[in-house]
Coordinates of C-alpha atoms in Angstrom, one line a residue:
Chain A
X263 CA 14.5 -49.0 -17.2
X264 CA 16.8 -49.0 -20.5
X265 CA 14.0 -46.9 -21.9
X266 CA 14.8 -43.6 -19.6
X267 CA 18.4 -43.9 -20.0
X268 CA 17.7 -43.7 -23.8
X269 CA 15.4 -40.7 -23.6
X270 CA 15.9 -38.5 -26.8
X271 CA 16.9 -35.3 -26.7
X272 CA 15.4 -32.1 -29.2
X273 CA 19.0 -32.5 -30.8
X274 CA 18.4 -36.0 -31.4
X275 CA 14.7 -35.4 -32.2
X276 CA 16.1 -33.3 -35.3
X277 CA 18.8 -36.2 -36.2
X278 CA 16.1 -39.4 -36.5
X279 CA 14.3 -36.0 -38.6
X280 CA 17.3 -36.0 -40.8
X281 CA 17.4 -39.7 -40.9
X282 CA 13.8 -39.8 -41.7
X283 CA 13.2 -42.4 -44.6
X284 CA 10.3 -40.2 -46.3
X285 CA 12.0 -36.9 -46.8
X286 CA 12.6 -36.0 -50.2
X287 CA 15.9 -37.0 -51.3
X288 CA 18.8 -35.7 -53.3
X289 CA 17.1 -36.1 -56.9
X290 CA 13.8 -35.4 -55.5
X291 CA 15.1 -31.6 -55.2
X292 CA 17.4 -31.9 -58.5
X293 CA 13.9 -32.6 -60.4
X294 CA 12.0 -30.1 -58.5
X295 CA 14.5 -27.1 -58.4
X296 CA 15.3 -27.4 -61.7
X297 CA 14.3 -28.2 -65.4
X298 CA 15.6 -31.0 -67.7
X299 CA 18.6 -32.5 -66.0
X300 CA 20.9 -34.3 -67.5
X301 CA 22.6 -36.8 -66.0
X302 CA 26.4 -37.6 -66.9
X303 CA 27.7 -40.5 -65.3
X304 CA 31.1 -42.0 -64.0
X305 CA 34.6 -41.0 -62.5
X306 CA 36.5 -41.9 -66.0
X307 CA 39.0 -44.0 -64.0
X308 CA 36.9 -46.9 -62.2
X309 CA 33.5 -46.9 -62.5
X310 CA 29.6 -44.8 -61.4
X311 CA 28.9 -44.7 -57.9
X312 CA 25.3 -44.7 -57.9
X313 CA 25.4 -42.8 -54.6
X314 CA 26.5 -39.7 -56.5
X315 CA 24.3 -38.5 -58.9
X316 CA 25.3 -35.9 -61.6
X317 CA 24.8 -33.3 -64.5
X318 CA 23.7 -30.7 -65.7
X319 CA 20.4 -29.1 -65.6
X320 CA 18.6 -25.6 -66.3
X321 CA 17.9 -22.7 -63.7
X322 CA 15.6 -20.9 -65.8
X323 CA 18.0 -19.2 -68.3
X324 CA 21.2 -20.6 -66.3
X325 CA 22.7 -23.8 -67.3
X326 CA 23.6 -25.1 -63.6
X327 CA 26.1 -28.5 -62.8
X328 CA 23.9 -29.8 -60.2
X329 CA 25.0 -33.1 -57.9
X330 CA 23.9 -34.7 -55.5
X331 CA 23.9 -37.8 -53.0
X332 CA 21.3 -39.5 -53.3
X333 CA 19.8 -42.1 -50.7
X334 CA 17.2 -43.2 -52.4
X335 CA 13.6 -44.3 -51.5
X336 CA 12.5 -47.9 -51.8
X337 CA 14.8 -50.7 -50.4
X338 CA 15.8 -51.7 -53.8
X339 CA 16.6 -48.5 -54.5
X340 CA 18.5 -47.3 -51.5
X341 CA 20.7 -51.1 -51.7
X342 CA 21.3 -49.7 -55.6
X343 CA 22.5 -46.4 -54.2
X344 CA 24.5 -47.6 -51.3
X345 CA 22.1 -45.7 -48.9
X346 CA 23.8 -42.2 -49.4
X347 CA 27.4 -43.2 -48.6
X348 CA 29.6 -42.7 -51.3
X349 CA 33.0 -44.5 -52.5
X350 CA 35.8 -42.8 -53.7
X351 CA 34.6 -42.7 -57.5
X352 CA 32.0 -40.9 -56.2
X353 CA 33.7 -38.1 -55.2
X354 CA 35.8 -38.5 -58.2
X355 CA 32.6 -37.8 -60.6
X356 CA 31.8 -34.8 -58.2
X357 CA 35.4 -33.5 -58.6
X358 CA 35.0 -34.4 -62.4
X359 CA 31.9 -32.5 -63.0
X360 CA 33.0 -29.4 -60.9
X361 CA 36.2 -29.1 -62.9
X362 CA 33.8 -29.4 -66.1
X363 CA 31.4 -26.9 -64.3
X364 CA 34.5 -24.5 -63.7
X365 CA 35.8 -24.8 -67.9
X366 CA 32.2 -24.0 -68.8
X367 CA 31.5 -21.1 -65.8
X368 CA 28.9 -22.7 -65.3
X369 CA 27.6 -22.5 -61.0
X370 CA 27.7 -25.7 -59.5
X371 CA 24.7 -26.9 -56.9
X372 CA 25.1 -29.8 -54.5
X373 CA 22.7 -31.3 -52.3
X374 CA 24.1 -33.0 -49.3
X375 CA 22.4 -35.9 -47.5
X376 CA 24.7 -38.9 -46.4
X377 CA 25.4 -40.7 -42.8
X378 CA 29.1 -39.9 -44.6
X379 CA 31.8 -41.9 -46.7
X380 CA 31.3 -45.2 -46.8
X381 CA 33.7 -47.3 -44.4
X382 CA 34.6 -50.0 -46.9
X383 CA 37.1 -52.4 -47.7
X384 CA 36.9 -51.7 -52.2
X385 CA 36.5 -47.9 -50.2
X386 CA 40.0 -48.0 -48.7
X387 CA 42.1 -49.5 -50.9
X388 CA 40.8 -46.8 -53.9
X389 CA 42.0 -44.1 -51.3
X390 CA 38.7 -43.1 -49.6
X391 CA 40.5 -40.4 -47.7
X392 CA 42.5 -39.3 -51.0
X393 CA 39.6 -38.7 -52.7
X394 CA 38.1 -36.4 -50.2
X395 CA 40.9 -34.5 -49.6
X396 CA 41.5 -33.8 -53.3
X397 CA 37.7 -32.6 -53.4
X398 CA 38.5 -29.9 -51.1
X399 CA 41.5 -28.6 -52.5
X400 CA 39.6 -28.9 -55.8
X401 CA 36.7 -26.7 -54.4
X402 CA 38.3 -24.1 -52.2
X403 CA 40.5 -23.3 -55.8
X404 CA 37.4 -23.7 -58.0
X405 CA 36.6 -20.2 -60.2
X406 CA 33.3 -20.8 -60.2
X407 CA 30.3 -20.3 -57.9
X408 CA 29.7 -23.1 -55.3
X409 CA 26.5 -23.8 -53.4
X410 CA 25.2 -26.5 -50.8
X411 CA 22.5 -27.0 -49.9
X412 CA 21.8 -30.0 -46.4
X413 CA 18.3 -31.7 -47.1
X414 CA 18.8 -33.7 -44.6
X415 CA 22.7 -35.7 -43.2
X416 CA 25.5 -34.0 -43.1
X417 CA 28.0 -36.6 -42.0
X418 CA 31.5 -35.8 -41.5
X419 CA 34.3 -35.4 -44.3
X420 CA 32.2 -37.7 -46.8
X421 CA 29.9 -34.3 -46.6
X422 CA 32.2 -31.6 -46.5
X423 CA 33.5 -33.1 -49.8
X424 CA 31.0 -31.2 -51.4
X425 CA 30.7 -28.4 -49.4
X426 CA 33.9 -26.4 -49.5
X427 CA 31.3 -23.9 -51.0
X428 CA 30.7 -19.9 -51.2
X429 CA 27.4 -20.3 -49.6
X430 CA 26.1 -23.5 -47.7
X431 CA 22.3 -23.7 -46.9
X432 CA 20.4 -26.0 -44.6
X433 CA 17.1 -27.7 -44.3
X434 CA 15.1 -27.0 -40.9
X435 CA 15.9 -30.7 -40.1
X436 CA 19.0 -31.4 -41.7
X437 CA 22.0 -31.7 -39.3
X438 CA 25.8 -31.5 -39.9
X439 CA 28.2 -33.3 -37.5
X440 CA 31.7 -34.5 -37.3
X441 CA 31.1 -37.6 -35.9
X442 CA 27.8 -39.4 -35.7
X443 CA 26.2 -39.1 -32.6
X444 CA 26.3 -43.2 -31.9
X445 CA 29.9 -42.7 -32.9
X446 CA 30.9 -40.0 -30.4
X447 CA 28.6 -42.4 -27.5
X448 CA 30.4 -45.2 -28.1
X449 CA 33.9 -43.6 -28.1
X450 CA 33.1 -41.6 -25.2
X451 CA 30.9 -44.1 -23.0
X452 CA 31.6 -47.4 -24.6
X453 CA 27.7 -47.4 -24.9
X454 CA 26.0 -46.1 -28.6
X455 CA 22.4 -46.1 -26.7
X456 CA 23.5 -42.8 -25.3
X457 CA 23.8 -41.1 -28.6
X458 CA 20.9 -38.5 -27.9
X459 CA 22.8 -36.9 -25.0
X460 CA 26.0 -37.3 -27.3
X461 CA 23.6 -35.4 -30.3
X462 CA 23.0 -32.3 -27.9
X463 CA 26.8 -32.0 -26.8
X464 CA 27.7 -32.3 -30.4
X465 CA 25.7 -29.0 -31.3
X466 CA 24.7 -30.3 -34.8
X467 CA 21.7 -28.7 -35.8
X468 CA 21.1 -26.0 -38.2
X469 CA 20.9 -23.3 -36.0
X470 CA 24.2 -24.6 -34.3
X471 CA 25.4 -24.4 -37.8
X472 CA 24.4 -20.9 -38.3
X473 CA 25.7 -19.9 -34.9
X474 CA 29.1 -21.2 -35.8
X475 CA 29.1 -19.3 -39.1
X476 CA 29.7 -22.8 -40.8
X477 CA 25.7 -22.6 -42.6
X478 CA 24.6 -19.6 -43.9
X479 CA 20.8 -19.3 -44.2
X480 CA 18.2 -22.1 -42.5
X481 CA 15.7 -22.9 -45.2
X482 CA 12.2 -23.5 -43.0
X483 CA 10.5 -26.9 -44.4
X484 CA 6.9 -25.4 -44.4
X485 CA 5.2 -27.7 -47.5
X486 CA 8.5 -29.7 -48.3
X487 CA 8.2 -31.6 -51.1
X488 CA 5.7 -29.8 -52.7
X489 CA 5.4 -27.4 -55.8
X490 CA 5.5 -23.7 -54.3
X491 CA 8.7 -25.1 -51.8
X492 CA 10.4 -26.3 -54.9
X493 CA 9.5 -22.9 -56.8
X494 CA 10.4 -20.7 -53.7
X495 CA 14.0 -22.7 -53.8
X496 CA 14.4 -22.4 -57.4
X497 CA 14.2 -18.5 -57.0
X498 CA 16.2 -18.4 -54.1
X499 CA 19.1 -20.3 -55.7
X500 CA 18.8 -18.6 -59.0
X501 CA 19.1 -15.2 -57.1
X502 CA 22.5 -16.6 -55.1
X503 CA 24.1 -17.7 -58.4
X504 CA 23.2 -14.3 -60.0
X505 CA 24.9 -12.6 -57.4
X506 CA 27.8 -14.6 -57.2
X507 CA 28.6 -14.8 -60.6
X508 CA 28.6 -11.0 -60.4
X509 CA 31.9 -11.4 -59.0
X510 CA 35.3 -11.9 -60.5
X511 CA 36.8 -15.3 -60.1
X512 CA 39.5 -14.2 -58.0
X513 CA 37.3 -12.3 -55.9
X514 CA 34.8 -15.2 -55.7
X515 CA 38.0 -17.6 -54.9
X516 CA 39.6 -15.2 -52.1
X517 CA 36.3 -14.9 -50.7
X518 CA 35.6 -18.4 -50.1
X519 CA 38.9 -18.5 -48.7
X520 CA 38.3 -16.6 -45.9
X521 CA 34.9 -18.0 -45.3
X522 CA 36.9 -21.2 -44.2
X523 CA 39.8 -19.5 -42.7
X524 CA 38.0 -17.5 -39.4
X525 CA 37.3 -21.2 -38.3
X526 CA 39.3 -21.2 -35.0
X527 CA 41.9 -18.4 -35.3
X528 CA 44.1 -17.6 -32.9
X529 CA 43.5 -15.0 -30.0
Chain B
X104 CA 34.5 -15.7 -32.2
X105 CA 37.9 -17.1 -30.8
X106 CA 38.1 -20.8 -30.7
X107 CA 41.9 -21.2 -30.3
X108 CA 43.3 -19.3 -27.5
X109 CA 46.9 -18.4 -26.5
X110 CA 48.0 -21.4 -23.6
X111 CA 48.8 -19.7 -20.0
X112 CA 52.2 -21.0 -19.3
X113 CA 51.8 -21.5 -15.6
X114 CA 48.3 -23.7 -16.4
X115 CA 48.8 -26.5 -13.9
X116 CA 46.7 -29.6 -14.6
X117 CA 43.7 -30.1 -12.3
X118 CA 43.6 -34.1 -12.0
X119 CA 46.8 -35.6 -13.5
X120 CA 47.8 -39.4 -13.2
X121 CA 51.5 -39.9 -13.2
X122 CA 52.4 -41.0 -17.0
X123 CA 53.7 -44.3 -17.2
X124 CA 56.4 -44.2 -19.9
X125 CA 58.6 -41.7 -16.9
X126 CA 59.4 -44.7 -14.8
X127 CA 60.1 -47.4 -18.2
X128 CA 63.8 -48.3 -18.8
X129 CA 62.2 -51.2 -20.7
X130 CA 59.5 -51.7 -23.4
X131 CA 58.5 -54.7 -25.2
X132 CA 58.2 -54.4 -28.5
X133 CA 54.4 -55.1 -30.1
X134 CA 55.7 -57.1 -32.9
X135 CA 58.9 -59.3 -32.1
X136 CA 58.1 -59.4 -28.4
X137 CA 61.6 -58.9 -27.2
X138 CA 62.1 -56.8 -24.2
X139 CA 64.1 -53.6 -25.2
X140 CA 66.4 -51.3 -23.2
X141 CA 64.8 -47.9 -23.5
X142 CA 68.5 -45.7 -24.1
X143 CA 69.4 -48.4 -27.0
X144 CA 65.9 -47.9 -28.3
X145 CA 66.2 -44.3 -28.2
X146 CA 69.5 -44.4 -30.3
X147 CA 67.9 -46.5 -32.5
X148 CA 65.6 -44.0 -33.4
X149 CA 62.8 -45.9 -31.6
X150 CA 63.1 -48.6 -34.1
X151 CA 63.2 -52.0 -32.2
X152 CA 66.2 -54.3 -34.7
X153 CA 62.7 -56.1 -36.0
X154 CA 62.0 -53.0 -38.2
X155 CA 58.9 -52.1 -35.9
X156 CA 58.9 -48.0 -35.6
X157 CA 57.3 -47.0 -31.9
X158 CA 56.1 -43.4 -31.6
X159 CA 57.6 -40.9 -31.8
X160 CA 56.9 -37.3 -29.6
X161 CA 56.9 -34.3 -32.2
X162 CA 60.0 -32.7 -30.5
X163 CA 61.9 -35.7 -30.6
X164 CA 60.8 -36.6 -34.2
X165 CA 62.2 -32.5 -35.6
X166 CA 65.6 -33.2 -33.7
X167 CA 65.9 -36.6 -35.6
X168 CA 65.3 -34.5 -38.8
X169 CA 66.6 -30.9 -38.9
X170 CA 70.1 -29.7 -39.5
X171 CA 71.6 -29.6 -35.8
X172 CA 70.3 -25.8 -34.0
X173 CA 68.3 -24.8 -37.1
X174 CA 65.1 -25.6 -35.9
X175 CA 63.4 -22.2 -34.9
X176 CA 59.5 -23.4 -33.7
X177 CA 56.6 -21.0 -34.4
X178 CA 53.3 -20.1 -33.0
X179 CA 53.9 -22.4 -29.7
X180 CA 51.6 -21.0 -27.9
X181 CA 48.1 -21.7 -29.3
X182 CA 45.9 -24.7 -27.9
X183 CA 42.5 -25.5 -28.3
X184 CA 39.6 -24.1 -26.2
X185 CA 36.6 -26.3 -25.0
X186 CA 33.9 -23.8 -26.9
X187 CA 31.3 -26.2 -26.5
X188 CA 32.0 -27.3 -23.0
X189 CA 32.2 -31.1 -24.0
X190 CA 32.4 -33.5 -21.5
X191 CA 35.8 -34.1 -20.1
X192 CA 37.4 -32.3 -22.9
X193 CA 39.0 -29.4 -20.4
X194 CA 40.4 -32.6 -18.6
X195 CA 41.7 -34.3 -21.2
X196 CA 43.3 -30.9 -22.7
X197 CA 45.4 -30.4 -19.2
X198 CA 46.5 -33.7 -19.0
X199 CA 47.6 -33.9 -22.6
X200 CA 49.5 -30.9 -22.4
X201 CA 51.2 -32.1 -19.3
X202 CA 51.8 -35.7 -20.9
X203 CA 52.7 -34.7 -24.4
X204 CA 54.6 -31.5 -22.7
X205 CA 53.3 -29.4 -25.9
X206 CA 50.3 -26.3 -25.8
X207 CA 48.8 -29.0 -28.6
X208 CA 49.0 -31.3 -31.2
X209 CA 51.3 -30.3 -33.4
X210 CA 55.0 -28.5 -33.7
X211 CA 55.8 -25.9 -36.2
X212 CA 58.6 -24.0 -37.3
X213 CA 61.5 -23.1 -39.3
X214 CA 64.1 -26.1 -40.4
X215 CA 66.8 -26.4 -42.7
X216 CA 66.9 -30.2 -43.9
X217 CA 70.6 -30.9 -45.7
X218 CA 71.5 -27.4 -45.8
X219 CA 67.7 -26.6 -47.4
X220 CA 65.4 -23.9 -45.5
X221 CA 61.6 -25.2 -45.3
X222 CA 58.4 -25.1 -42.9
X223 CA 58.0 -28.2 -40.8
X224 CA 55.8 -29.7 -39.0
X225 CA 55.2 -32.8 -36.9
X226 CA 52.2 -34.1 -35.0
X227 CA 52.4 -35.6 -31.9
X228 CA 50.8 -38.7 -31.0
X229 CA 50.8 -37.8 -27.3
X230 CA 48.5 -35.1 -27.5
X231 CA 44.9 -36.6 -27.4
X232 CA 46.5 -39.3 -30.1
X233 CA 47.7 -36.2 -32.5
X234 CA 43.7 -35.2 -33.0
X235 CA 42.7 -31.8 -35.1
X236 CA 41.0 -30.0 -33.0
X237 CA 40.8 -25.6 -34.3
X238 CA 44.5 -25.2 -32.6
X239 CA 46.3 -27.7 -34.8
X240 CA 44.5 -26.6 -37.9
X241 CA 45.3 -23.0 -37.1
X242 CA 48.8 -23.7 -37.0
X243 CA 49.0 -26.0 -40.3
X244 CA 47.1 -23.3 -42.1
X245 CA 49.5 -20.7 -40.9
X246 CA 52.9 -23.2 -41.6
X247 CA 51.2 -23.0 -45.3
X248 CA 50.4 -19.3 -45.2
X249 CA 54.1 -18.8 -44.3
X250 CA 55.9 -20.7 -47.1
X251 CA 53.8 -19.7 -49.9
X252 CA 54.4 -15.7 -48.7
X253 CA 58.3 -16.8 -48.3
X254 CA 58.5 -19.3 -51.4
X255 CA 59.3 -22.1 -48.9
X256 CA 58.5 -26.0 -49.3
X257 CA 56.6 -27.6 -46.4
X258 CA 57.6 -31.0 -44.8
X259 CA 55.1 -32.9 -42.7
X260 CA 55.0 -35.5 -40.3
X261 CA 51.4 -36.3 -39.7
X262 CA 50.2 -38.8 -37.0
X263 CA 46.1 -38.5 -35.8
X264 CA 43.5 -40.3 -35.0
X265 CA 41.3 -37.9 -36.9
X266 CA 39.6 -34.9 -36.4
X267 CA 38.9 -33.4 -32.5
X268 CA 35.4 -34.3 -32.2
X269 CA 35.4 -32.4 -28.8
X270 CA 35.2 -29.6 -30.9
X271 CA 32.1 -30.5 -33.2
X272 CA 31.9 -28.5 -36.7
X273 CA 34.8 -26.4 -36.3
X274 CA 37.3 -29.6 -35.8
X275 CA 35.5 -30.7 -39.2
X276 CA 35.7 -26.9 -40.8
X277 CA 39.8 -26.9 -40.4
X278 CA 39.6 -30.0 -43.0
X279 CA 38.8 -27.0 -45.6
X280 CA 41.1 -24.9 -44.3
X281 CA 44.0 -26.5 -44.4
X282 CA 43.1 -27.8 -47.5
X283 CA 42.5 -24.5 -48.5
X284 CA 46.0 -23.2 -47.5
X285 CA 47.9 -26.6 -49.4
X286 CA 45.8 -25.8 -52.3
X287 CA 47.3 -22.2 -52.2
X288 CA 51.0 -23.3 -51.6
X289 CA 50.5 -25.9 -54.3
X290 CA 49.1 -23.0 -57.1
X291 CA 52.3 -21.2 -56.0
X292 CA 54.3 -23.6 -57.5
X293 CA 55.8 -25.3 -54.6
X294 CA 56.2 -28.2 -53.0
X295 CA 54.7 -30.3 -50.1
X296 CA 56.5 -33.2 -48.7
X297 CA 54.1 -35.4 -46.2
X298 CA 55.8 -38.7 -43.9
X299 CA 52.3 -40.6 -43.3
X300 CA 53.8 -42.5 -39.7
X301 CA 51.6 -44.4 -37.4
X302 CA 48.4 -44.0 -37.2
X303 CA 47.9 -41.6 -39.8
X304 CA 43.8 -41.6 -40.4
X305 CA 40.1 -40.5 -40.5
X306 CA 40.1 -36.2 -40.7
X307 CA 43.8 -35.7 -41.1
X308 CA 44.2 -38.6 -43.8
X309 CA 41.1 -37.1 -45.7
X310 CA 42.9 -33.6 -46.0
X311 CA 46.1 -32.5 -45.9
X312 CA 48.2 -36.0 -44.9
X313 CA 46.7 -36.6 -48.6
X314 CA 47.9 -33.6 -50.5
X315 CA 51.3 -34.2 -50.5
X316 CA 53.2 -33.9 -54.0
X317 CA 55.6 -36.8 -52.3
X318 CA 53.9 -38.5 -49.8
X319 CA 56.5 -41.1 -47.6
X320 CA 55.2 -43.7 -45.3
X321 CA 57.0 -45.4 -42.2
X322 CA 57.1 -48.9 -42.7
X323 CA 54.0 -50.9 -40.8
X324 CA 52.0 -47.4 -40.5
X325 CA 48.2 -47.8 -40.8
X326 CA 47.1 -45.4 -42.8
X327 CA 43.5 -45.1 -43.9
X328 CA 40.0 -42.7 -43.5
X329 CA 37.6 -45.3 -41.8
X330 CA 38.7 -47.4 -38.4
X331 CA 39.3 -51.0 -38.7
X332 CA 36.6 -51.8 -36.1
X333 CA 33.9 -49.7 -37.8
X334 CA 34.9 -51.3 -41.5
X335 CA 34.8 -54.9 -39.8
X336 CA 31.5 -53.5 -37.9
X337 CA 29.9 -52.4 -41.5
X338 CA 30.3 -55.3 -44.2
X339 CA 30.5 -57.9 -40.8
X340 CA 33.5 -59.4 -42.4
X341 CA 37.7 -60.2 -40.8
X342 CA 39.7 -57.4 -42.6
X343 CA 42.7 -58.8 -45.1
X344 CA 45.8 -59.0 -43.4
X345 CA 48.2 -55.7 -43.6
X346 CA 45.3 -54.0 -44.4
X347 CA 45.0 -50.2 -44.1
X348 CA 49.5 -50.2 -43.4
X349 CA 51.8 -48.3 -44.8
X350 CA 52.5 -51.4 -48.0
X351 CA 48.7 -51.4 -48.5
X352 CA 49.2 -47.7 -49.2
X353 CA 52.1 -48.4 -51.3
X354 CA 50.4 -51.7 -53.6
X355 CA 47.3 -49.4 -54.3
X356 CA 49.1 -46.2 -55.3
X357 CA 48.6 -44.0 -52.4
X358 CA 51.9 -43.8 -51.5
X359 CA 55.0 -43.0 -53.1
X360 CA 57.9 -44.6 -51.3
X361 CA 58.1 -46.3 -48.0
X362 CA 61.0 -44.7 -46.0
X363 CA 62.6 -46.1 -42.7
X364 CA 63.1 -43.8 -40.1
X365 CA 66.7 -44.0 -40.3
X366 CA 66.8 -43.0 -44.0
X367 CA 64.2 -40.2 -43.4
X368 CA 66.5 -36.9 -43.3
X369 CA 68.4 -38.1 -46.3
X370 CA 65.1 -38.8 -48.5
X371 CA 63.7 -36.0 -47.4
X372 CA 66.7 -33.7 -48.3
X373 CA 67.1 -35.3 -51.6
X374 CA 63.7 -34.2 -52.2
X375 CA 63.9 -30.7 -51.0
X376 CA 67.4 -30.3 -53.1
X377 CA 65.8 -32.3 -56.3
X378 CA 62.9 -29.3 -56.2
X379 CA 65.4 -26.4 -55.5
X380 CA 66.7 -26.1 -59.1
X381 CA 65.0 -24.1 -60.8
X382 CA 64.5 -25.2 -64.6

């Protein structure tokens, strides 16, 4: 009987997708995309969160600040990194290697997979909700090109942090939500079972996203993981970066300006 | 696409129950337990003599702060839409608007505060618990837009449970534009002035109750991004005591001076004066 009332729904389908513990994850694409990363660690004020990874890497000719959260694969691994859900020196590294990205106009590349910020005690009293607000006021001023790329979580303000960007992309599967669907069950019907009903109201997939204007291209997962995907996103990227760095600082800044400002405007 | 549309005036709410604070002449207060006459309360500022601050309603919470008649509101029209036709949100819109007696959850407008012209605005926590929903980030973004055309600081009174989740992605997009329109008014050179009161947290703490150059806090506020219950939920621990308040904020850096409601206008126009001299 509890089985029917659980019954999943194609938007929930695509979130246990997301979720999905063999997906390739945030360094998985760093390695594949592109070619001798470097990885630069910690915030300079408390410490390297593990959740965030960072650096810089090459884009064929292009040297490219890449970051991303990373989940992780074995157990060990995914304890180490906090399963995706950052702290605030996290975000601080991020916001420290944009602003280095944006002195050395250099494009900056994030990949976005976490189940969001991590609701912690150390998280809270380092100003969890500082940090991410300062990461968007950082990026929506930054003079050099940003792109996001979903591979697979998009949860809430711990992933918008890095993606106040020109252009944001998204996985097939990947899903982007301002609440997490057993979140928005419990609050609304006291019962997190009914998250897959609460997943299709939420309208969190990629092609919700790409309705809404909030992603802007749905990259199909046809031989994820493999060489030629990697290589067809590689081009893809490098050909987004060309043409935004074609454009003058200001006009890149004013742009992404008014990406964010049609977002509910008034009648 | 319109996600914010202009509220019909003569709207009447479809299923309303009969708010309980309009038949109150007493209210205990949370902390000290003593039983309070509502009038004294009131010209207390809502402050029970324990220190405890109740809510505040927006309207109520300008009048305590402007110069008397300079207050000139703005864009009081615009409320939210249900664009994703969520369940119960149309409901719980009506009855928020007839409760809260705004189009939304927030108040904008002109103010002087001691004789100094700004942009104010003050969330109110009986609209749907002051949640961001596209309406109330439309009308921050604008408050921002205005004073950085006009050369005008902004004062803020934030108080949310977060952002609207009734509207999915585009409650979570006006994080980035707000924060977009602060980080303009900040590159102009002038100044933002936040008052974190109670609660203040998730959404609205992560963008622009954060960005303040001065940010105030009421005293016993919680403040923080996460909820208590889903921090005690996660590492299956009791939360420290005063965690997540107002002097949490205060001991970790995160805020810069814990006001009282009755010394409020006079901090805040000290500010806006110390910023109005040019060097």
């Amino acid at each position: 009987m509890a089985k029917a009332k659980n019954k999943s729904t194609p938007a929930y389908d695509r979130v246990r997708a997301a979720r999905g513990g063999k997906r390739p994850t945030g360094l998985d694409y760093v390695k594949g995309v592109f070619s001798d990363f470097f990885e630069l660690h910690g915030d300079r004020a408390f410490s390297d969160d593990a959740a965030v990874a960072g650096g810089i890497a090459w884009l064929y000719d292009k040297p490219v600040t890449v970051i991303a959260l990373e989940k992780g694969h074995s157990t060990k691994e995914r304890s180490k990194r906090n399963f995706g859900s950052p702290h605030p020196e996290g975000y601080r590294k991020a916001l420290r290697l944009m602003k280095q990205a944006e002195k050395f106009h250099r494009p900056v590349v994030c990949f976005v997979d976490t189940a969001g910020a991590y609701p912690g005690v150390g998280a809270e009293e380092r100003g969890q909700g500082a940090a991410i607000a300062e990461n968007l006021l950082a990026l929506s001023g930054l003079r050099t090109p940003v792109l996001s790329i979903f591979i697979g979580e998009g949860g809430s303000g711990g992933a918008l942090a890095l993606s106040v960007a020109d252009e944001v992309w998204m996985l097939e599967n990947a899903v982007y939500s301002v609440i997490s669907p057993e979140g928005c069950a419990s609050i609304l019907w006291k019962d997190a079972s009914k998250a897959p009903e609460a997943a299709a109201f939420l309208r969190l997939q990629a092609q919700d996203a790409l309705e809404m204007g909030v992603c802007d291209r749905i990259l199909p997962e046809k031989g994820l993981g493999s060489r030629a995907f990697y290589r067809d996103l590689s081009r893809l990227i490098y050909d987004k970066l060309t043409e935004l760095s074609a454009l003058d600082a200001e006009a890149l800044v004013g742009a992404r300006y008014a990406r964010f400002r049609q977002f509910g405007t008034g009648a | 696409m319109a996600f914010v549309a202009k509220n019909k005036p003569n709207d009447v709410p479809r299923q309303v129950k009969k708010p309980a604070a309009a038949t109150e002449t007493e209210r205990v207060c949370p902390r000290c337990k003593s039983k309070l006459d509502v009038g004294k309360l009131w010209e207390n500022r809502n402050v029970c003599s324990c220190g405890y601050h109740f809510k505040l309603k927006a309207r109520d919470r300008v009048a305590l702060t402007v110069d008397v008649d300079s207050f000139e509101p703005l864009w009081e029209d615009i409320t939210s839409v249900d664009v994703l036709e969520f369940p119960g949100y149309e409901n719980k819109l009506e009855l928020s608007r007839y409760v809260a007696g705004e189009a939304d959850a927030v108040v904008c407008g002109r103010a002087k505060i001691s004789g100094r012209p700004c942009i104010l605005f003050a969330m109110d926590p009986f609209f749907m618990m002051g949640s961001m929903g596209a309406a109330v980030g439309e009308k921050i973004t604008r408050a921002f837009e205005l004073a950085t055309e006009e050369g005008l600081p902004v004062v803020g009174f934030t108080v949310s449970g977060g952002a609207r989740m009734q509207e999915g992605l585009i409650s979570l997009m006006q994080m980035a534009k707000t924060s977009a329109a602060v980080q303009r008014h900040s590159a102009a050179g002038l100044l933002y002035l936040t008052v974190l009161t109670n609660p203040t947290t998730g959404g609205v703490t992560a963008s622009f109750a954060m960005l303040g150059d001065v940010i105030f806090a009421e005293p016993g506020a919680t403040v923080g991004f996460a909820g208590a219950r889903v921090i005690e939920q996660t590492v299956g621990k009791k939360l420290p005591q005063g965690f997540q308040t107002a002097e949490f904020l205060l001991a970790h850096g995160f805020a810069d001076a814990i006001v009282p409601r009755d010394e409020q206008r006079w901090a805040i126009g000290n500010m806006l004066k110390l910023h109005a001299v040019s060097a």
